Coordinates of C-alpha atoms in Angstrom, one line a residue:
X1 CA 11.3 75.9 -97.5
X2 CA 13.4 78.7 -96.0
X3 CA 15.6 77.7 -93.1
X4 CA 15.5 81.2 -91.5
X5 CA 13.3 84.3 -91.3
X6 CA 14.2 87.8 -90.5
X7 CA 11.4 89.5 -88.6
X8 CA 11.6 92.0 -85.7
X9 CA 10.1 89.5 -83.2
X10 CA 13.2 87.3 -83.7
X11 CA 15.8 90.0 -83.4
X12 CA 18.4 89.9 -80.6
X13 CA 18.6 92.6 -77.9
X14 CA 21.5 94.2 -79.8
X15 CA 19.5 94.4 -83.1
X16 CA 16.5 95.8 -81.3
X17 CA 18.7 98.4 -79.7
X18 CA 19.0 100.1 -83.1
X19 CA 15.4 101.1 -82.6
X20 CA 16.0 102.8 -79.3
X21 CA 13.4 105.4 -78.4
X22 CA 11.1 104.6 -81.3
X23 CA 7.6 103.2 -81.4
X24 CA 9.0 100.4 -83.5
X25 CA 11.2 99.3 -80.6
X26 CA 8.2 99.0 -78.3
X27 CA 6.2 97.1 -81.0
X28 CA 9.2 94.8 -81.6
X29 CA 9.6 94.0 -77.9
X30 CA 5.8 93.4 -77.5
X31 CA 5.7 91.1 -80.5
X32 CA 8.7 89.1 -79.2
X33 CA 7.1 88.8 -75.8
X34 CA 3.8 87.7 -77.3
X35 CA 5.6 85.0 -79.4
X36 CA 7.5 83.7 -76.3
X37 CA 4.2 83.7 -74.3
X38 CA 2.4 81.8 -77.0
X39 CA 5.2 79.3 -77.2
X40 CA 5.2 78.8 -73.4
X41 CA 1.5 78.9 -72.7
X42 CA 0.0 77.2 -75.8
X43 CA 2.5 75.3 -77.9
X44 CA 4.6 73.7 -75.1
X45 CA 1.6 72.2 -73.3
X46 CA 0.1 71.0 -76.6
X47 CA 3.3 69.1 -77.5
X48 CA 3.7 67.8 -73.9
X49 CA 0.1 66.5 -73.8
X50 CA 0.3 65.0 -77.3
X51 CA 3.8 63.5 -77.5
X52 CA 2.7 60.7 -79.9
X53 CA 1.4 63.2 -82.5
X54 CA 4.8 65.0 -82.4
X55 CA 6.8 61.7 -82.7
X56 CA 8.5 62.5 -79.4
X57 CA 10.6 65.2 -81.1
X58 CA 11.5 68.2 -78.9
X59 CA 10.5 71.4 -80.5
X60 CA 12.6 74.5 -79.7
X61 CA 11.6 78.1 -79.4
X62 CA 13.9 78.8 -82.4
X63 CA 12.0 76.3 -84.4
X64 CA 8.7 77.8 -83.3
X65 CA 10.0 81.3 -84.3
X66 CA 10.8 79.9 -87.7
X67 CA 7.4 78.4 -88.2
X68 CA 5.6 81.5 -86.9
X69 CA 7.7 83.6 -89.3
X70 CA 7.0 81.4 -92.3
X71 CA 3.2 81.4 -91.6
X72 CA 2.9 85.1 -90.9
X73 CA 4.9 86.0 -94.0
X74 CA 2.6 84.0 -96.2
X75 CA -0.8 84.8 -94.7
X76 CA -2.7 87.7 -96.2
X77 CA -6.0 89.3 -95.6
X78 CA -7.8 88.7 -98.9
X79 CA -10.8 91.0 -98.4
X80 CA -12.2 93.4 -95.9
X81 CA -15.3 91.3 -95.4
X82 CA -13.7 88.6 -93.4
X83 CA -11.5 88.8 -90.3
X84 CA -9.8 85.6 -91.4
X85 CA -6.4 85.5 -93.2
X86 CA -5.7 83.2 -96.1
X87 CA -2.5 81.2 -96.7
X88 CA -0.9 82.0 -100.0
X89 CA 2.2 79.8 -100.1
X90 CA 3.0 80.5 -103.7
X91 CA 2.7 84.3 -103.3
X92 CA 6.5 84.6 -103.4
X93 CA 6.5 83.7 -107.1
X94 CA 4.6 86.9 -107.8
X95 CA 6.5 89.4 -105.6
X96 CA 10.1 88.2 -106.0
X97 CA 11.8 88.8 -109.3
X98 CA 15.3 87.9 -110.5
X99 CA 18.0 88.0 -107.9
X100 CA 15.6 88.5 -105.1
X101 CA 14.4 92.0 -106.2
X102 CA 10.9 92.8 -105.1
X103 CA 8.2 93.2 -107.7
X104 CA 4.8 94.7 -107.3
X105 CA 1.6 93.1 -108.4

């Protein structure tokens, strides 16, 4: 499994500043805020209320960002009929060629 992800919602303030004045900057900040709120309002209480399920391990926001990035990078809408996304964990085999070059299906 990857140990890091690069997605705008995980960028630092300095990295986000490169987008100054663009719609992308607003979207990046909104996504980062939404991820932080989800962590604080949903994930943290879930772990706190179910410590035995989580083996007493403390989960950090950085770990949550990694998990969210891994899931979102591997979830795809399969058809227009359903609002659900499907997990395709092996999709990387089809879109990444030699030396990390992107290939198209």
